[in-house]
Amino acid sequence: MIRMRGVGRRFGTFEALRNVDLDVAAGEVVVLLGPSGSGKSTLIRCINHLEEYDSGDVFVGGVRVERGPNLLKVRQQTGMVFQSFNLFPNHTVLDNVALGPVRVKGLTWEAARTKARALLDRVGIGSQAEKYPGQLSGGQQQRVGIARALAMEPRILLFDEPTSALDPEMVGEVLQVIRSLAHSGVTMVLVTHEMGFARQVADRIVFMEAGEIREVSTPAAFFSGTANERARAFLDAVLNH
């Protein structure tokens, strides 16, 4: 479903990604782990061209990710959930979810709102449909963000640290929604610092450092005895924090 070959991304003299190769199968859940600045968010943003890679190739569903007609095809297949919610404050929760299907897929407002209500129920906040984002908690806003991504019926869901902006007591409710989506048929790539969650939901763990993929392994192998010295130091720092 996702194929990356020799992908590089520079910001001036800084190499955010260096010669990255990664394959993600249809329906697979891949979690990206690594210290801050290791390139995880840059990698995930290159998948749907929110970041333009400088070298190599990225393919989504067999379509090369690049400027032009291909980009719409790629973005019609991918949904993205950001750490900062990115909801429209002047639209109700319901219309935040319905807007994409109306604008992109040509649904009527009536059909899109019916679909949006079902998705808000699915993520557990159907009762908040007529409120505005500013009236919701951070955890509720992030669940709206997930419903909004699902409204486009994506084949791939990308999560860029979806709980990092939340108060600790709200993290669990968002992780529970994401957990319910895992292995539902949609392909998922997640950047997260929630180690227990990563261990539970991932089919594979991808560990990154300094813009490179240093290890790809199963959660069991990674968390119980990774042979990678840098990965062990990362786990020690995170798990003993």
PDB file of C-alpha atoms in Angstrom:
ATOM      1  CA  MET A   1       0.000   0.000   0.000  1.00  0.00           C
ATOM      2  CA  ILE A   2       2.905   2.363   0.792  1.00  0.00           C
ATOM      3  CA  ARG A   3       6.359   2.043  -0.762  1.00  0.00           C
ATOM      4  CA  MET A   4       9.286   4.373  -0.057  1.00  0.00           C
ATOM      5  CA  ARG A   5      12.637   3.986  -1.775  1.00  0.00           C
ATOM      6  CA  GLY A   6      15.735   6.063  -1.072  1.00  0.00           C
ATOM      7  CA  VAL A   7      13.686   8.955   0.289  1.00  0.00           C
ATOM      8  CA  GLY A   8      15.575  12.028   1.422  1.00  0.00           C
ATOM      9  CA  ARG A   9      14.454  15.377   2.789  1.00  0.00           C
ATOM     10  CA  ARG A  10      16.698  18.344   3.559  1.00  0.00           C
ATOM     11  CA  PHE A  11      16.057  21.612   5.354  1.00  0.00           C
ATOM     12  CA  GLY A  12      19.071  23.658   4.338  1.00  0.00           C
ATOM     13  CA  THR A  13      22.073  21.626   5.441  1.00  0.00           C
ATOM     14  CA  PHE A  14      20.017  19.507   7.845  1.00  0.00           C
ATOM     15  CA  GLU A  15      19.063  16.045   6.579  1.00  0.00           C
ATOM     16  CA  ALA A  16      15.676  15.255   8.104  1.00  0.00           C
ATOM     17  CA  LEU A  17      15.439  11.998   6.132  1.00  0.00           C
ATOM     18  CA  ARG A  18      18.332  10.065   4.678  1.00  0.00           C
ATOM     19  CA  ASN A  19      17.879   7.224   2.168  1.00  0.00           C
ATOM     20  CA  VAL A  20      14.690   5.836   3.733  1.00  0.00           C
ATOM     21  CA  ASP A  21      13.238   2.552   2.456  1.00  0.00           C
ATOM     22  CA  LEU A  22       9.907   1.376   3.863  1.00  0.00           C
ATOM     23  CA  ASP A  23       7.061  -0.886   2.748  1.00  0.00           C
ATOM     24  CA  VAL A  24       3.659  -0.967   4.452  1.00  0.00           C
ATOM     25  CA  ALA A  25       1.209  -3.701   3.424  1.00  0.00           C
ATOM     26  CA  ALA A  26      -2.533  -3.190   3.026  1.00  0.00           C
ATOM     27  CA  GLY A  27      -4.258  -3.381   6.402  1.00  0.00           C
ATOM     28  CA  GLU A  28      -0.984  -3.273   8.327  1.00  0.00           C
ATOM     29  CA  VAL A  29      -0.424  -1.124  11.420  1.00  0.00           C
ATOM     30  CA  VAL A  30       3.086   0.360  11.549  1.00  0.00           C
ATOM     31  CA  VAL A  31       4.260   2.492  14.477  1.00  0.00           C
ATOM     32  CA  LEU A  32       7.209   4.877  14.102  1.00  0.00           C
ATOM     33  CA  LEU A  33       9.273   5.323  17.249  1.00  0.00           C
ATOM     34  CA  GLY A  34      12.406   7.300  17.979  1.00  0.00           C
ATOM     35  CA  PRO A  35      13.759  10.362  19.767  1.00  0.00           C
ATOM     36  CA  SER A  36      12.577  13.867  18.919  1.00  0.00           C
ATOM     37  CA  GLY A  37      14.120  15.094  15.682  1.00  0.00           C
ATOM     38  CA  SER A  38      14.662  11.595  14.302  1.00  0.00           C
ATOM     39  CA  GLY A  39      12.519  12.218  11.202  1.00  0.00           C
ATOM     40  CA  LYS A  40       9.303  10.411  12.147  1.00  0.00           C
ATOM     41  CA  SER A  41       6.903  13.271  11.455  1.00  0.00           C
ATOM     42  CA  THR A  42       8.758  14.247   8.298  1.00  0.00           C
ATOM     43  CA  LEU A  43       8.475  10.684   7.011  1.00  0.00           C
ATOM     44  CA  ILE A  44       4.753  10.484   7.653  1.00  0.00           C
ATOM     45  CA  ARG A  45       4.153  13.886   6.040  1.00  0.00           C
ATOM     46  CA  CYS A  46       6.022  12.798   2.901  1.00  0.00           C
ATOM     47  CA  ILE A  47       3.499   9.999   2.399  1.00  0.00           C
ATOM     48  CA  ASN A  48       0.725  12.457   1.500  1.00  0.00           C
ATOM     49  CA  HIS A  49       3.071  15.226   0.273  1.00  0.00           C
ATOM     50  CA  LEU A  50       2.548  17.634   3.160  1.00  0.00           C
ATOM     51  CA  GLU A  51       6.338  17.593   2.998  1.00  0.00           C
ATOM     52  CA  GLU A  52       7.938  17.466  -0.432  1.00  0.00           C
ATOM     53  CA  TYR A  53      10.766  14.935  -0.450  1.00  0.00           C
ATOM     54  CA  ASP A  54      13.980  15.891  -2.237  1.00  0.00           C
ATOM     55  CA  SER A  55      15.141  12.484  -3.458  1.00  0.00           C
ATOM     56  CA  GLY A  56      13.860   8.964  -3.921  1.00  0.00           C
ATOM     57  CA  ASP A  57      10.324   7.781  -4.585  1.00  0.00           C
ATOM     58  CA  VAL A  58       7.106   7.425  -2.587  1.00  0.00           C
ATOM     59  CA  PHE A  59       4.164   5.389  -3.883  1.00  0.00           C
ATOM     60  CA  VAL A  60       0.696   5.132  -2.324  1.00  0.00           C
ATOM     61  CA  GLY A  61      -1.572   2.453  -3.762  1.00  0.00           C
ATOM     62  CA  GLY A  62       0.765   2.212  -6.748  1.00  0.00           C
ATOM     63  CA  VAL A  63       0.525   5.960  -7.461  1.00  0.00           C
ATOM     64  CA  ARG A  64       3.701   8.051  -7.217  1.00  0.00           C
ATOM     65  CA  VAL A  65       3.397  10.861  -4.690  1.00  0.00           C
ATOM     66  CA  GLU A  66       4.244  14.064  -6.553  1.00  0.00           C
ATOM     67  CA  ARG A  67       2.831  17.416  -7.601  1.00  0.00           C
ATOM     68  CA  GLY A  68       0.124  17.325 -10.256  1.00  0.00           C
ATOM     69  CA  PRO A  69      -2.826  15.016 -10.949  1.00  0.00           C
ATOM     70  CA  ASN A  70      -1.324  12.187  -8.902  1.00  0.00           C
ATOM     71  CA  LEU A  71      -1.508  14.206  -5.700  1.00  0.00           C
ATOM     72  CA  LEU A  72      -5.300  14.305  -5.662  1.00  0.00           C
ATOM     73  CA  LYS A  73      -5.395  10.534  -6.213  1.00  0.00           C
ATOM     74  CA  VAL A  74      -3.046  10.035  -3.265  1.00  0.00           C
ATOM     75  CA  ARG A  75      -4.913  12.376  -0.936  1.00  0.00           C
ATOM     76  CA  GLN A  76      -8.239  10.751  -1.795  1.00  0.00           C
ATOM     77  CA  GLN A  77      -6.759   7.527  -0.393  1.00  0.00           C
ATOM     78  CA  THR A  78      -5.192   8.980   2.756  1.00  0.00           C
ATOM     79  CA  GLY A  79      -6.562  10.548   5.917  1.00  0.00           C
ATOM     80  CA  MET A  80      -4.372  12.443   8.384  1.00  0.00           C
ATOM     81  CA  VAL A  81      -4.860  13.093  12.081  1.00  0.00           C
ATOM     82  CA  PHE A  82      -2.664  15.898  13.424  1.00  0.00           C
ATOM     83  CA  GLN A  83      -1.424  16.552  16.940  1.00  0.00           C
ATOM     84  CA  SER A  84      -3.006  20.028  16.953  1.00  0.00           C
ATOM     85  CA  PHE A  85      -6.538  18.984  15.778  1.00  0.00           C
ATOM     86  CA  ASN A  86      -6.727  21.590  12.940  1.00  0.00           C
ATOM     87  CA  LEU A  87     -10.525  21.904  13.175  1.00  0.00           C
ATOM     88  CA  PHE A  88     -12.438  24.851  11.719  1.00  0.00           C
ATOM     89  CA  PRO A  89     -13.506  26.904  14.771  1.00  0.00           C
ATOM     90  CA  ASN A  90     -16.396  28.621  12.936  1.00  0.00           C
ATOM     91  CA  HIS A  91     -18.060  25.321  11.938  1.00  0.00           C
ATOM     92  CA  THR A  92     -19.972  22.938  14.183  1.00  0.00           C
ATOM     93  CA  VAL A  93     -18.452  19.569  15.001  1.00  0.00           C
ATOM     94  CA  LEU A  94     -20.925  17.983  12.581  1.00  0.00           C
ATOM     95  CA  ASP A  95     -19.964  20.258   9.714  1.00  0.00           C
ATOM     96  CA  ASN A  96     -16.246  19.854  10.405  1.00  0.00           C
ATOM     97  CA  VAL A  97     -16.738  16.171   9.613  1.00  0.00           C
ATOM     98  CA  ALA A  98     -19.182  16.694   6.730  1.00  0.00           C
ATOM     99  CA  LEU A  99     -17.213  19.397   4.907  1.00  0.00           C
ATOM    100  CA  GLY A 100     -14.650  17.140   3.223  1.00  0.00           C
ATOM    101  CA  PRO A 101     -17.159  14.735   1.625  1.00  0.00           C
ATOM    102  CA  VAL A 102     -19.153  17.742   0.338  1.00  0.00           C
ATOM    103  CA  ARG A 103     -16.152  19.593  -1.104  1.00  0.00           C
ATOM    104  CA  VAL A 104     -14.105  16.659  -2.388  1.00  0.00           C
ATOM    105  CA  LYS A 105     -16.529  13.810  -3.004  1.00  0.00           C
ATOM    106  CA  GLY A 106     -19.526  15.881  -4.105  1.00  0.00           C
ATOM    107  CA  LEU A 107     -21.955  14.604  -1.470  1.00  0.00           C
ATOM    108  CA  THR A 108     -25.004  16.701  -0.629  1.00  0.00           C
ATOM    109  CA  TRP A 109     -24.942  18.351   2.784  1.00  0.00           C
ATOM    110  CA  GLU A 110     -27.790  16.107   3.878  1.00  0.00           C
ATOM    111  CA  ALA A 111     -25.947  12.920   2.923  1.00  0.00           C
ATOM    112  CA  ALA A 112     -22.641  14.175   4.346  1.00  0.00           C
ATOM    113  CA  ARG A 113     -24.209  15.143   7.666  1.00  0.00           C
ATOM    114  CA  THR A 114     -25.933  11.754   7.962  1.00  0.00           C
ATOM    115  CA  LYS A 115     -22.569  10.098   7.404  1.00  0.00           C
ATOM    116  CA  ALA A 116     -20.881  12.510   9.840  1.00  0.00           C
ATOM    117  CA  ARG A 117     -23.382  11.701  12.608  1.00  0.00           C
ATOM    118  CA  ALA A 118     -22.674   7.991  12.220  1.00  0.00           C
ATOM    119  CA  LEU A 119     -18.924   8.605  12.432  1.00  0.00           C
ATOM    120  CA  LEU A 120     -19.264  10.851  15.489  1.00  0.00           C
ATOM    121  CA  ASP A 121     -21.254   8.062  17.134  1.00  0.00           C
ATOM    122  CA  ARG A 122     -18.497   5.626  16.178  1.00  0.00           C
ATOM    123  CA  VAL A 123     -15.832   7.693  17.958  1.00  0.00           C
ATOM    124  CA  GLY A 124     -18.100   8.215  20.970  1.00  0.00           C
ATOM    125  CA  ILE A 125     -19.080  11.882  20.690  1.00  0.00           C
ATOM    126  CA  GLY A 126     -22.350  11.861  18.771  1.00  0.00           C
ATOM    127  CA  SER A 127     -23.939  14.009  21.471  1.00  0.00           C
ATOM    128  CA  GLN A 128     -21.470  16.833  20.713  1.00  0.00           C
ATOM    129  CA  ALA A 129     -22.423  17.192  17.023  1.00  0.00           C
ATOM    130  CA  GLU A 130     -24.007  20.648  17.252  1.00  0.00           C
ATOM    131  CA  LYS A 131     -21.277  22.188  19.393  1.00  0.00           C
ATOM    132  CA  TYR A 132     -18.276  24.145  18.128  1.00  0.00           C
ATOM    133  CA  PRO A 133     -14.691  22.897  18.574  1.00  0.00           C
ATOM    134  CA  GLY A 134     -13.949  25.525  21.218  1.00  0.00           C
ATOM    135  CA  GLN A 135     -16.662  24.028  23.421  1.00  0.00           C
ATOM    136  CA  LEU A 136     -14.993  20.605  23.492  1.00  0.00           C
ATOM    137  CA  SER A 137     -12.123  19.144  25.486  1.00  0.00           C
ATOM    138  CA  GLY A 138      -8.883  18.356  23.729  1.00  0.00           C
ATOM    139  CA  GLY A 139      -9.679  14.654  23.709  1.00  0.00           C
ATOM    140  CA  GLN A 140     -13.072  15.303  22.173  1.00  0.00           C
ATOM    141  CA  GLN A 141     -11.553  17.580  19.524  1.00  0.00           C
ATOM    142  CA  GLN A 142      -9.073  14.892  18.566  1.00  0.00           C
ATOM    143  CA  ARG A 143     -11.889  12.372  18.204  1.00  0.00           C
ATOM    144  CA  VAL A 144     -13.588  14.847  15.845  1.00  0.00           C
ATOM    145  CA  GLY A 145     -10.306  14.923  13.912  1.00  0.00           C
ATOM    146  CA  ILE A 146     -10.367  11.133  13.618  1.00  0.00           C
ATOM    147  CA  ALA A 147     -14.029  11.164  12.483  1.00  0.00           C
ATOM    148  CA  ARG A 148     -13.149  13.836   9.912  1.00  0.00           C
ATOM    149  CA  ALA A 149     -10.360  11.670   8.521  1.00  0.00           C
ATOM    150  CA  LEU A 150     -12.660   8.635   8.377  1.00  0.00           C
ATOM    151  CA  ALA A 151     -15.329  10.631   6.526  1.00  0.00           C
ATOM    152  CA  MET A 152     -13.189  10.556   3.407  1.00  0.00           C
ATOM    153  CA  GLU A 153     -13.215   6.721   3.457  1.00  0.00           C
ATOM    154  CA  PRO A 154      -9.418   6.520   3.286  1.00  0.00           C
ATOM    155  CA  ARG A 155      -7.479   3.355   2.580  1.00  0.00           C
ATOM    156  CA  ILE A 156      -4.651   4.746   4.709  1.00  0.00           C
ATOM    157  CA  LEU A 157      -4.769   6.637   8.020  1.00  0.00           C
ATOM    158  CA  LEU A 158      -1.728   8.642   9.136  1.00  0.00           C
ATOM    159  CA  PHE A 159      -1.419   9.744  12.768  1.00  0.00           C
ATOM    160  CA  ASP A 160       1.217  12.336  13.698  1.00  0.00           C
ATOM    161  CA  GLU A 161       1.546  12.162  17.497  1.00  0.00           C
ATOM    162  CA  PRO A 162      -2.240  12.341  17.977  1.00  0.00           C
ATOM    163  CA  THR A 163      -2.059  12.496  21.784  1.00  0.00           C
ATOM    164  CA  SER A 164       0.958  14.764  22.342  1.00  0.00           C
ATOM    165  CA  ALA A 165      -1.148  17.929  22.736  1.00  0.00           C
ATOM    166  CA  LEU A 166      -3.584  16.329  25.191  1.00  0.00           C
ATOM    167  CA  ASP A 167      -3.763  16.448  28.957  1.00  0.00           C
ATOM    168  CA  PRO A 168      -2.786  13.041  30.409  1.00  0.00           C
ATOM    169  CA  GLU A 169      -6.332  12.138  31.458  1.00  0.00           C
ATOM    170  CA  MET A 170      -7.562  12.596  27.871  1.00  0.00           C
ATOM    171  CA  VAL A 171      -4.935  10.405  26.207  1.00  0.00           C
ATOM    172  CA  GLY A 172      -6.687   7.127  26.979  1.00  0.00           C
ATOM    173  CA  GLU A 173      -9.966   8.040  25.304  1.00  0.00           C
ATOM    174  CA  VAL A 174      -8.235   8.930  22.039  1.00  0.00           C
ATOM    175  CA  LEU A 175      -6.016   5.837  22.097  1.00  0.00           C
ATOM    176  CA  GLN A 176      -9.104   3.693  22.617  1.00  0.00           C
ATOM    177  CA  VAL A 177     -10.661   5.074  19.432  1.00  0.00           C
ATOM    178  CA  ILE A 178      -7.461   4.468  17.457  1.00  0.00           C
ATOM    179  CA  ARG A 179      -7.194   0.970  18.952  1.00  0.00           C
ATOM    180  CA  SER A 180     -10.704   0.214  17.689  1.00  0.00           C
ATOM    181  CA  LEU A 181      -9.645   1.181  14.147  1.00  0.00           C
ATOM    182  CA  ALA A 182      -6.505  -0.962  14.127  1.00  0.00           C
ATOM    183  CA  HIS A 183      -6.841  -4.133  12.054  1.00  0.00           C
ATOM    184  CA  SER A 184     -10.226  -2.997  10.714  1.00  0.00           C
ATOM    185  CA  GLY A 185      -8.879  -3.196   7.165  1.00  0.00           C
ATOM    186  CA  VAL A 186      -7.502   0.328   6.935  1.00  0.00           C
ATOM    187  CA  THR A 187      -3.716   0.713   6.659  1.00  0.00           C
ATOM    188  CA  MET A 188      -2.302   2.766   9.542  1.00  0.00           C
ATOM    189  CA  VAL A 189       1.019   4.515  10.136  1.00  0.00           C
ATOM    190  CA  LEU A 190       1.382   6.168  13.529  1.00  0.00           C
ATOM    191  CA  VAL A 191       3.965   8.396  15.170  1.00  0.00           C
ATOM    192  CA  THR A 192       3.543   8.132  18.922  1.00  0.00           C
ATOM    193  CA  HIS A 193       5.393   8.246  22.240  1.00  0.00           C
ATOM    194  CA  GLU A 194       2.853   5.953  23.925  1.00  0.00           C
ATOM    195  CA  MET A 195       4.942   2.803  24.323  1.00  0.00           C
ATOM    196  CA  GLY A 196       2.266   0.550  25.792  1.00  0.00           C
ATOM    197  CA  PHE A 197      -0.132   1.484  23.030  1.00  0.00           C
ATOM    198  CA  ALA A 198       2.522   0.877  20.369  1.00  0.00           C
ATOM    199  CA  ARG A 199       3.198  -2.567  21.773  1.00  0.00           C
ATOM    200  CA  GLN A 200      -0.508  -3.442  21.703  1.00  0.00           C
ATOM    201  CA  VAL A 201      -1.565  -2.251  18.249  1.00  0.00           C
ATOM    202  CA  ALA A 202       1.495  -2.436  15.982  1.00  0.00           C
ATOM    203  CA  ASP A 203       2.167  -5.205  13.511  1.00  0.00           C
ATOM    204  CA  ARG A 204       5.655  -3.742  13.138  1.00  0.00           C
ATOM    205  CA  ILE A 205       7.766  -1.189  14.967  1.00  0.00           C
ATOM    206  CA  VAL A 206      10.012   1.098  12.909  1.00  0.00           C
ATOM    207  CA  PHE A 207      12.731   2.753  15.003  1.00  0.00           C
ATOM    208  CA  MET A 208      14.266   5.930  13.590  1.00  0.00           C
ATOM    209  CA  GLU A 209      17.253   8.030  14.544  1.00  0.00           C
ATOM    210  CA  ALA A 210      18.983  10.941  12.768  1.00  0.00           C
ATOM    211  CA  GLY A 211      16.711  10.670   9.721  1.00  0.00           C
ATOM    212  CA  GLU A 212      17.369   6.978   9.155  1.00  0.00           C
ATOM    213  CA  ILE A 213      15.482   3.766   9.854  1.00  0.00           C
ATOM    214  CA  ARG A 214      17.696   1.855  12.260  1.00  0.00           C
ATOM    215  CA  GLU A 215      15.460  -1.122  13.025  1.00  0.00           C
ATOM    216  CA  VAL A 216      12.253  -2.757  11.796  1.00  0.00           C
ATOM    217  CA  SER A 217      10.874  -5.527  14.001  1.00  0.00           C
ATOM    218  CA  THR A 218       7.831  -6.986  15.701  1.00  0.00           C
ATOM    219  CA  PRO A 219       6.661  -5.318  18.936  1.00  0.00           C
ATOM    220  CA  ALA A 220       7.605  -8.436  20.894  1.00  0.00           C
ATOM    221  CA  ALA A 221      11.154  -8.449  19.554  1.00  0.00           C
ATOM    222  CA  PHE A 222      11.599  -4.695  19.883  1.00  0.00           C
ATOM    223  CA  PHE A 223      10.335  -4.296  23.434  1.00  0.00           C
ATOM    224  CA  SER A 224      11.690  -7.524  24.882  1.00  0.00           C
ATOM    225  CA  GLY A 225      15.211  -7.432  23.576  1.00  0.00           C
ATOM    226  CA  THR A 226      16.158  -5.201  20.668  1.00  0.00           C
ATOM    227  CA  ALA A 227      19.745  -5.727  19.602  1.00  0.00           C
ATOM    228  CA  ASN A 228      20.056  -2.107  18.500  1.00  0.00           C
ATOM    229  CA  GLU A 229      22.058  -0.220  21.099  1.00  0.00           C
ATOM    230  CA  ARG A 230      20.479   3.151  20.312  1.00  0.00           C
ATOM    231  CA  ALA A 231      16.985   1.665  20.460  1.00  0.00           C
ATOM    232  CA  ARG A 232      17.761   0.151  23.865  1.00  0.00           C
ATOM    233  CA  ALA A 233      18.934   3.548  25.141  1.00  0.00           C
ATOM    234  CA  PHE A 234      15.757   5.154  23.779  1.00  0.00           C
ATOM    235  CA  LEU A 235      13.539   2.574  25.497  1.00  0.00           C
ATOM    236  CA  ASP A 236      15.427   2.913  28.769  1.00  0.00           C
ATOM    237  CA  ALA A 237      14.971   6.687  28.692  1.00  0.00           C
ATOM    238  CA  VAL A 238      11.267   6.536  27.804  1.00  0.00           C
ATOM    239  CA  LEU A 239      10.158   3.623  29.953  1.00  0.00           C
ATOM    240  CA  ASN A 240      12.085   4.778  33.046  1.00  0.00           C
ATOM    241  CA  HIS A 241      11.001   8.432  32.712  1.00  0.00           C
TER     242      HIS A 241
END
